[in-house]
PDB file of C-alpha atoms in Angstrom:
ATOM      1  CA  MET L   1     315.994 162.024 136.738  1.00 47.00           C
ATOM      2  CA  SER L   2     319.136 160.627 138.281  1.00 50.00           C
ATOM      3  CA  SER L   3     319.110 158.784 141.613  1.00 52.00           C
ATOM      4  CA  CYS L   4     321.230 161.578 143.095  1.00 51.00           C
ATOM      5  CA  ARG L   5     318.895 164.172 141.940  1.00 47.00           C
ATOM      6  CA  LYS L   6     315.891 162.218 143.362  1.00 51.00           C
ATOM      7  CA  ARG L   7     317.532 162.001 146.785  1.00 50.00           C
ATOM      8  CA  CYS L   8     317.901 165.729 146.697  1.00 48.00           C
ATOM      9  CA  LYS L   9     314.362 166.202 146.076  1.00 47.00           C
ATOM     10  CA  ARG L  10     313.570 163.680 148.945  1.00 51.00           C
ATOM     11  CA  GLU L  11     315.950 165.485 151.235  1.00 47.00           C
ATOM     12  CA  MET L  12     314.119 168.805 150.530  1.00 49.00           C
ATOM     13  CA  PHE L  13     310.797 167.431 151.167  1.00 49.00           C
ATOM     14  CA  LYS L  14     312.069 165.648 154.315  1.00 49.00           C
ATOM     15  CA  PHE L  15     313.115 169.166 155.511  1.00 49.00           C
ATOM     16  CA  ALA L  16     309.578 170.397 155.021  1.00 47.00           C
ATOM     17  CA  GLN L  17     308.131 167.472 156.946  1.00 49.00           C
ATOM     18  CA  TYR L  18     310.775 168.014 159.607  1.00 48.00           C
ATOM     19  CA  LEU L  19     309.541 171.510 160.204  1.00 50.00           C
ATOM     20  CA  TYR L  20     306.134 170.137 161.178  1.00 43.00           C
ATOM     21  CA  ARG L  21     306.960 166.672 162.550  1.00 46.00           C
ATOM     22  CA  LEU L  22     310.421 166.039 163.650  1.00 38.00           C
ATOM     23  CA  ILE L  23     310.982 169.357 165.427  1.00 39.00           C
ATOM     24  CA  THR L  24     307.351 169.040 167.033  1.00 39.00           C
ATOM     25  CA  GLY L  25     308.281 165.653 168.656  1.00 43.00           C
ATOM     26  CA  THR L  26     305.069 163.428 168.366  1.00 38.00           C
ATOM     27  CA  LEU L  27     301.673 163.554 166.626  1.00 37.00           C
ATOM     28  CA  HIS L  28     300.337 160.799 168.785  1.00 38.00           C
ATOM     29  CA  ALA L  29     296.659 161.407 169.935  1.00 34.00           C
ATOM     30  CA  ASP L  30     297.343 161.600 173.575  1.00 38.00           C
ATOM     31  CA  SER L  31     299.554 164.504 173.031  1.00 38.00           C
ATOM     32  CA  VAL L  32     296.785 166.291 171.304  1.00 34.00           C
ATOM     33  CA  GLU L  33     294.908 166.252 174.294  1.00 37.00           C
ATOM     34  CA  ASP L  34     297.620 167.508 176.593  1.00 39.00           C
ATOM     35  CA  GLU L  35     297.522 171.202 177.855  1.00 37.00           C
ATOM     36  CA  LEU L  36     300.494 173.584 177.220  1.00 38.00           C
ATOM     37  CA  GLU L  37     302.917 173.909 180.023  1.00 41.00           C
ATOM     38  CA  LEU L  38     304.338 177.235 179.895  1.00 39.00           C
ATOM     39  CA  SER L  39     305.994 177.582 183.301  1.00 36.00           C
ATOM     40  CA  ALA L  40     308.923 175.540 182.757  1.00 39.00           C
ATOM     41  CA  VAL L  41     310.448 177.484 179.943  1.00 41.00           C
ATOM     42  CA  ARG L  42     312.511 180.708 179.808  1.00 49.00           C
ATOM     43  CA  HIS L  43     310.538 182.304 176.974  1.00 54.00           C
ATOM     44  CA  ARG L  44     306.711 182.250 177.644  1.00 54.00           C
ATOM     45  CA  PRO L  45     304.889 182.193 174.256  1.00 58.00           C
ATOM     46  CA  GLU L  46     301.605 184.115 173.446  1.00 60.00           C
ATOM     47  CA  GLY L  47     298.408 182.572 174.445  1.00 79.00           C
ATOM     48  CA  LEU L  48     296.679 180.035 172.303  1.00 81.00           C
ATOM     49  CA  GLU L  49     293.737 182.137 171.433  1.00 85.00           C
ATOM     50  CA  GLN L  50     296.052 184.786 170.097  1.00 90.00           C
ATOM     51  CA  LEU L  51     298.164 182.518 168.067  1.00 91.00           C
ATOM     52  CA  GLU L  52     294.948 180.764 166.745  1.00 91.00           C
ATOM     53  CA  ALA L  53     293.870 184.288 165.354  1.00 92.00           C
ATOM     54  CA  LEU L  54     297.236 184.959 164.039  1.00 92.00           C
ATOM     55  CA  THR L  55     297.903 181.606 162.272  1.00 94.00           C
ATOM     56  CA  ARG L  56     295.962 178.925 160.263  1.00 93.00           C
ATOM     57  CA  PHE L  57     296.535 176.286 163.183  1.00 92.00           C
ATOM     58  CA  ASN L  58     293.704 175.261 165.551  1.00 91.00           C
ATOM     59  CA  ARG L  59     294.126 174.816 169.151  1.00 90.00           C
ATOM     60  CA  LYS L  60     295.102 171.223 169.030  1.00 89.00           C
ATOM     61  CA  GLU L  61     297.638 171.678 166.363  1.00 89.00           C
ATOM     62  CA  LEU L  62     299.328 174.423 168.209  1.00 90.00           C
ATOM     63  CA  GLN L  63     299.411 172.205 171.471  1.00 88.00           C
ATOM     64  CA  ILE L  64     301.208 169.623 169.503  1.00 86.00           C
ATOM     65  CA  LEU L  65     303.524 171.999 168.027  1.00 86.00           C
ATOM     66  CA  TYR L  66     304.427 173.750 171.298  1.00 87.00           C
ATOM     67  CA  ARG L  67     304.899 170.521 173.308  1.00 84.00           C
ATOM     68  CA  GLY L  68     307.375 169.272 170.655  1.00 81.00           C
ATOM     69  CA  PHE L  69     309.162 172.598 170.256  1.00 82.00           C
ATOM     70  CA  LYS L  70     309.572 172.668 174.000  1.00 81.00           C
ATOM     71  CA  ASN L  71     310.940 169.164 173.935  1.00 78.00           C
ATOM     72  CA  GLU L  72     313.586 170.150 171.435  1.00 73.00           C
ATOM     73  CA  CYS L  73     314.231 173.600 172.674  1.00 79.00           C
ATOM     74  CA  PRO L  74     313.661 173.666 176.499  1.00 82.00           C
ATOM     75  CA  SER L  75     314.590 177.334 176.812  1.00 85.00           C
ATOM     76  CA  GLY L  76     311.655 178.197 174.360  1.00 84.00           C
ATOM     77  CA  VAL L  77     313.817 179.624 171.698  1.00 90.00           C
ATOM     78  CA  VAL L  78     316.326 178.408 169.059  1.00 90.00           C
ATOM     79  CA  ASN L  79     319.587 180.156 168.331  1.00 92.00           C
ATOM     80  CA  GLU L  80     321.092 180.311 165.023  1.00 94.00           C
ATOM     81  CA  ASP L  81     323.856 177.684 165.764  1.00 92.00           C
ATOM     82  CA  THR L  82     321.334 175.161 166.700  1.00 87.00           C
ATOM     83  CA  PHE L  83     319.145 175.823 163.749  1.00 88.00           C
ATOM     84  CA  LYS L  84     322.115 175.466 161.409  1.00 90.00           C
ATOM     85  CA  VAL L  85     323.018 171.985 163.030  1.00 86.00           C
ATOM     86  CA  ILE L  86     319.352 170.992 162.576  1.00 80.00           C
ATOM     87  CA  TYR L  87     319.172 172.211 159.002  1.00 82.00           C
ATOM     88  CA  SER L  88     322.395 170.708 157.984  1.00 84.00           C
ATOM     89  CA  GLN L  89     321.390 167.159 158.873  1.00 81.00           C
ATOM     90  CA  PHE L  90     319.179 167.078 155.874  1.00 79.00           C
ATOM     91  CA  PHE L  91     321.814 168.200 153.285  1.00 81.00           C
ATOM     92  CA  PRO L  92     324.929 166.113 154.212  1.00 83.00           C
ATOM     93  CA  GLN L  93     326.052 166.221 150.684  1.00 82.00           C
ATOM     94  CA  GLY L  94     326.688 169.851 150.857  1.00 85.00           C
ATOM     95  CA  ASP L  95     327.437 172.834 153.149  1.00 90.00           C
ATOM     96  CA  ALA L  96     323.988 174.353 154.238  1.00 90.00           C
ATOM     97  CA  SER L  97     325.340 176.783 156.807  1.00 94.00           C
ATOM     98  CA  MET L  98     324.961 179.866 154.819  1.00 95.00           C
ATOM     99  CA  TYR L  99     321.407 179.033 153.539  1.00 92.00           C
ATOM    100  CA  ALA L 100     320.464 178.093 157.008  1.00 93.00           C
ATOM    101  CA  HIS L 101     321.706 181.584 158.092  1.00 95.00           C
ATOM    102  CA  PHE L 102     319.449 183.238 155.528  1.00 94.00           C
ATOM    103  CA  LEU L 103     316.559 180.962 156.494  1.00 92.00           C
ATOM    104  CA  PHE L 104     317.065 181.610 160.148  1.00 94.00           C
ATOM    105  CA  ASN L 105     317.048 185.393 159.680  1.00 94.00           C
ATOM    106  CA  ALA L 106     313.640 184.951 157.677  1.00 92.00           C
ATOM    107  CA  PHE L 107     312.140 183.261 160.663  1.00 92.00           C
ATOM    108  CA  ASP L 108     313.601 185.661 163.127  1.00 93.00           C
ATOM    109  CA  THR L 109     311.164 188.243 162.369  1.00 88.00           C
ATOM    110  CA  ASP L 110     311.902 190.637 165.349  1.00 87.00           C
ATOM    111  CA  LYS L 111     315.629 190.315 164.792  1.00 90.00           C
ATOM    112  CA  ASP L 112     316.595 189.431 168.209  1.00 92.00           C
ATOM    113  CA  GLY L 113     318.785 186.746 167.225  1.00 94.00           C
ATOM    114  CA  SER L 114     316.658 183.888 168.112  1.00 93.00           C
ATOM    115  CA  VAL L 115     313.702 182.099 166.811  1.00 92.00           C
ATOM    116  CA  SER L 116     310.670 181.905 169.436  1.00 91.00           C
ATOM    117  CA  PHE L 117     307.793 179.626 169.286  1.00 89.00           C
ATOM    118  CA  GLU L 118     305.843 182.478 167.811  1.00 91.00           C
ATOM    119  CA  ASP L 119     308.366 183.163 165.148  1.00 92.00           C
ATOM    120  CA  PHE L 120     308.461 179.489 164.289  1.00 89.00           C
ATOM    121  CA  VAL L 121     304.671 178.865 163.973  1.00 91.00           C
ATOM    122  CA  MET L 122     304.066 182.122 162.186  1.00 92.00           C
ATOM    123  CA  GLY L 123     306.452 181.299 159.465  1.00 91.00           C
ATOM    124  CA  LEU L 124     305.304 177.644 159.389  1.00 89.00           C
ATOM    125  CA  SER L 125     301.692 178.884 159.019  1.00 92.00           C
ATOM    126  CA  ILE L 126     302.573 180.734 155.796  1.00 92.00           C
ATOM    127  CA  LEU L 127     304.682 178.004 154.474  1.00 86.00           C
ATOM    128  CA  LEU L 128     302.081 175.213 154.872  1.00 85.00           C
ATOM    129  CA  ARG L 129     298.799 177.005 154.762  1.00 89.00           C
ATOM    130  CA  GLY L 130     299.448 180.567 153.326  1.00 90.00           C
ATOM    131  CA  SER L 131     298.016 181.904 150.217  1.00 90.00           C
ATOM    132  CA  VAL L 132     300.281 182.169 147.176  1.00 88.00           C
ATOM    133  CA  GLN L 133     300.600 185.860 147.909  1.00 91.00           C
ATOM    134  CA  GLU L 134     301.633 185.343 151.432  1.00 93.00           C
ATOM    135  CA  LYS L 135     304.162 182.638 150.478  1.00 90.00           C
ATOM    136  CA  LEU L 136     305.688 184.872 147.859  1.00 92.00           C
ATOM    137  CA  ASN L 137     305.939 187.812 150.407  1.00 93.00           C
ATOM    138  CA  TRP L 138     307.722 185.376 152.782  1.00 92.00           C
ATOM    139  CA  ALA L 139     310.187 184.295 149.910  1.00 90.00           C
ATOM    140  CA  PHE L 140     310.714 187.925 149.036  1.00 93.00           C
ATOM    141  CA  ASN L 141     311.754 188.603 152.592  1.00 94.00           C
ATOM    142  CA  LEU L 142     314.035 185.665 152.433  1.00 92.00           C
ATOM    143  CA  TYR L 143     315.910 187.192 149.328  1.00 93.00           C
ATOM    144  CA  ASP L 144     315.897 190.734 150.769  1.00 96.00           C
ATOM    145  CA  ILE L 145     318.801 190.018 152.882  1.00 95.00           C
ATOM    146  CA  ASN L 146     319.215 193.631 154.430  1.00 94.00           C
ATOM    147  CA  LYS L 147     315.448 194.089 154.654  1.00 93.00           C
ATOM    148  CA  ASP L 148     315.322 197.348 152.803  1.00 96.00           C
ATOM    149  CA  GLY L 149     312.464 196.391 150.663  1.00 96.00           C
ATOM    150  CA  TYR L 150     314.437 195.592 147.401  1.00 97.00           C
ATOM    151  CA  ILE L 151     316.281 192.576 146.158  1.00 96.00           C
ATOM    152  CA  THR L 152     319.683 193.497 144.537  1.00 97.00           C
ATOM    153  CA  LYS L 153     321.491 191.251 142.182  1.00 96.00           C
ATOM    154  CA  GLU L 154     324.257 190.735 144.933  1.00 96.00           C
ATOM    155  CA  GLU L 155     321.516 189.523 147.288  1.00 96.00           C
ATOM    156  CA  MET L 156     320.231 187.040 144.767  1.00 93.00           C
ATOM    157  CA  LEU L 157     323.628 185.969 144.103  1.00 93.00           C
ATOM    158  CA  ASP L 158     324.241 185.356 147.676  1.00 94.00           C
ATOM    159  CA  ILE L 159     321.303 183.229 148.202  1.00 91.00           C
ATOM    160  CA  MET L 160     322.002 181.285 144.805  1.00 88.00           C
ATOM    161  CA  LYS L 161     325.577 180.545 145.916  1.00 88.00           C
ATOM    162  CA  ALA L 162     324.286 179.343 149.304  1.00 90.00           C
ATOM    163  CA  ILE L 163     321.669 177.026 147.528  1.00 84.00           C
ATOM    164  CA  TYR L 164     324.467 175.500 145.288  1.00 82.00           C
ATOM    165  CA  ASP L 165     326.551 175.072 148.233  1.00 86.00           C
ATOM    166  CA  MET L 166     323.744 173.308 150.113  1.00 84.00           C
ATOM    167  CA  MET L 167     322.961 170.890 147.498  1.00 76.00           C
ATOM    168  CA  GLY L 168     326.453 169.973 146.760  1.00 75.00           C
ATOM    169  CA  LYS L 169     327.492 167.104 144.334  1.00 60.00           C
ATOM    170  CA  CYS L 170     323.915 166.287 143.757  1.00 62.00           C
ATOM    171  CA  THR L 171     323.602 169.605 141.890  1.00 53.00           C
ATOM    172  CA  TYR L 172     326.611 170.232 140.141  1.00 47.00           C
ATOM    173  CA  PRO L 173     329.269 167.625 139.909  1.00 51.00           C
ATOM    174  CA  LEU L 174     331.093 169.652 137.174  1.00 54.00           C
ATOM    175  CA  LEU L 175     329.841 173.154 138.239  1.00 59.00           C
ATOM    176  CA  LYS L 176     331.766 176.139 136.989  1.00 63.00           C
ATOM    177  CA  ASP L 177     332.693 178.930 139.275  1.00 65.00           C
ATOM    178  CA  ASP L 178     330.467 181.315 137.408  1.00 74.00           C
ATOM    179  CA  THR L 179     327.378 179.052 137.068  1.00 77.00           C
ATOM    180  CA  PRO L 180     325.458 180.814 139.912  1.00 81.00           C
ATOM    181  CA  ARG L 181     326.174 184.246 138.519  1.00 87.00           C
ATOM    182  CA  GLN L 182     324.940 183.177 135.019  1.00 87.00           C
ATOM    183  CA  HIS L 183     321.643 181.707 136.751  1.00 84.00           C
ATOM    184  CA  VAL L 184     321.301 185.105 138.632  1.00 90.00           C
ATOM    185  CA  GLU L 185     321.845 187.195 135.466  1.00 91.00           C
ATOM    186  CA  ILE L 186     318.918 185.410 133.950  1.00 88.00           C
ATOM    187  CA  PHE L 187     316.476 185.489 136.801  1.00 87.00           C
ATOM    188  CA  PHE L 188     317.245 189.132 137.692  1.00 92.00           C
ATOM    189  CA  GLN L 189     316.845 190.311 134.015  1.00 91.00           C
ATOM    190  CA  LYS L 190     313.558 188.564 133.808  1.00 91.00           C
ATOM    191  CA  MET L 191     312.344 190.220 137.276  1.00 94.00           C
ATOM    192  CA  ASP L 192     313.828 193.689 137.050  1.00 95.00           C
ATOM    193  CA  LYS L 193     311.154 194.713 134.467  1.00 94.00           C
ATOM    194  CA  ASN L 194     312.065 198.476 134.772  1.00 96.00           C
ATOM    195  CA  LYS L 195     315.707 198.034 134.771  1.00 95.00           C
ATOM    196  CA  ASP L 196     316.493 200.055 137.706  1.00 97.00           C
ATOM    197  CA  GLY L 197     318.915 197.648 139.193  1.00 96.00           C
ATOM    198  CA  VAL L 198     316.767 196.305 142.082  1.00 97.00           C
ATOM    199  CA  VAL L 199     313.627 194.072 142.127  1.00 97.00           C
ATOM    200  CA  THR L 200     310.609 195.429 144.163  1.00 97.00           C
ATOM    201  CA  ILE L 201     308.101 193.095 145.816  1.00 96.00           C
ATOM    202  CA  ASP L 202     305.576 193.761 143.110  1.00 96.00           C
ATOM    203  CA  GLU L 203     308.032 192.766 140.429  1.00 96.00           C
ATOM    204  CA  PHE L 204     309.045 189.803 142.417  1.00 94.00           C
ATOM    205  CA  ILE L 205     305.528 188.575 142.849  1.00 94.00           C
ATOM    206  CA  ASP L 206     304.511 189.326 139.271  1.00 94.00           C
ATOM    207  CA  CYS L 207     307.241 187.342 137.826  1.00 91.00           C
ATOM    208  CA  CYS L 208     306.752 184.466 140.260  1.00 89.00           C
ATOM    209  CA  GLN L 209     303.058 184.162 139.636  1.00 90.00           C
ATOM    210  CA  ASN L 210     303.653 184.048 135.783  1.00 89.00           C
ATOM    211  CA  ASP L 211     306.215 181.335 136.207  1.00 85.00           C
ATOM    212  CA  GLU L 212     304.560 177.837 135.977  1.00 82.00           C
ATOM    213  CA  ASN L 213     307.859 176.210 137.602  1.00 76.00           C
ATOM    214  CA  ILE L 214     307.828 178.550 140.539  1.00 75.00           C
ATOM    215  CA  MET L 215     303.907 178.141 141.142  1.00 75.00           C
ATOM    216  CA  ARG L 216     304.317 174.391 141.041  1.00 71.00           C
ATOM    217  CA  SER L 217     306.992 174.534 143.827  1.00 64.00           C
ATOM    218  CA  MET L 218     304.819 176.462 145.951  1.00 63.00           C
ATOM    219  CA  GLN L 219     302.700 173.217 146.186  1.00 60.00           C
ATOM    220  CA  LEU L 220     305.749 171.412 147.933  1.00 51.00           C
ATOM    221  CA  PHE L 221     304.739 172.632 151.460  1.00 48.00           C
ATOM    222  CA  GLU L 222     300.918 172.327 150.845  1.00 51.00           C
ATOM    223  CA  ASN L 223     301.480 168.380 150.727  1.00 43.00           C
ATOM    224  CA  VAL L 224     303.291 168.195 154.189  1.00 40.00           C
ATOM    225  CA  ILE L 225     300.250 167.940 156.208  1.00 37.00           C
TER     226      ILE L 225
END
């Protein structure tokens, strides 16, 4: 593997670590024991007990996550522009803005134009500690750009182009303009089993579960914490 490709892989893993560590501020023991301070922010998150029930984080982990989230986002929410700035720092060799846009929409589950602490911790719980089924459901939601329950070839192409733009020169020093489309044709043909022009959640999950490379990639987030 070239040094450039290795660096790209490190950057992707650093972003996974960033989601849990950098945006949360600190993991010092004294912070673990601190209580949540909710009155100073505009957005008031759900109670710890409810978030414990809805995620795979315990109380102390949620305290750490919230304190750091509040430090980075005093208003209690992250807008898309801020999210793009944060994300782009980990892919300086390319243009991550479009992929960050799609990723932001995947985290913004209630579609109000911002990512709250609840949105953040729910998504993080799935990515880090969810089952394979839950992670694939989350990935399907990312690719289903218009949220109609299907992935079209155009949606898959939009995501693929965004990924190539994000990885920049590390992925394709001599990339042809039609390379993303060629890759989408291969993936889509494999996933669209009944050839009706769209990929359903069942087709998506079945194809991914039978692909060793995809299943290995699911382990990336499991190694973060």
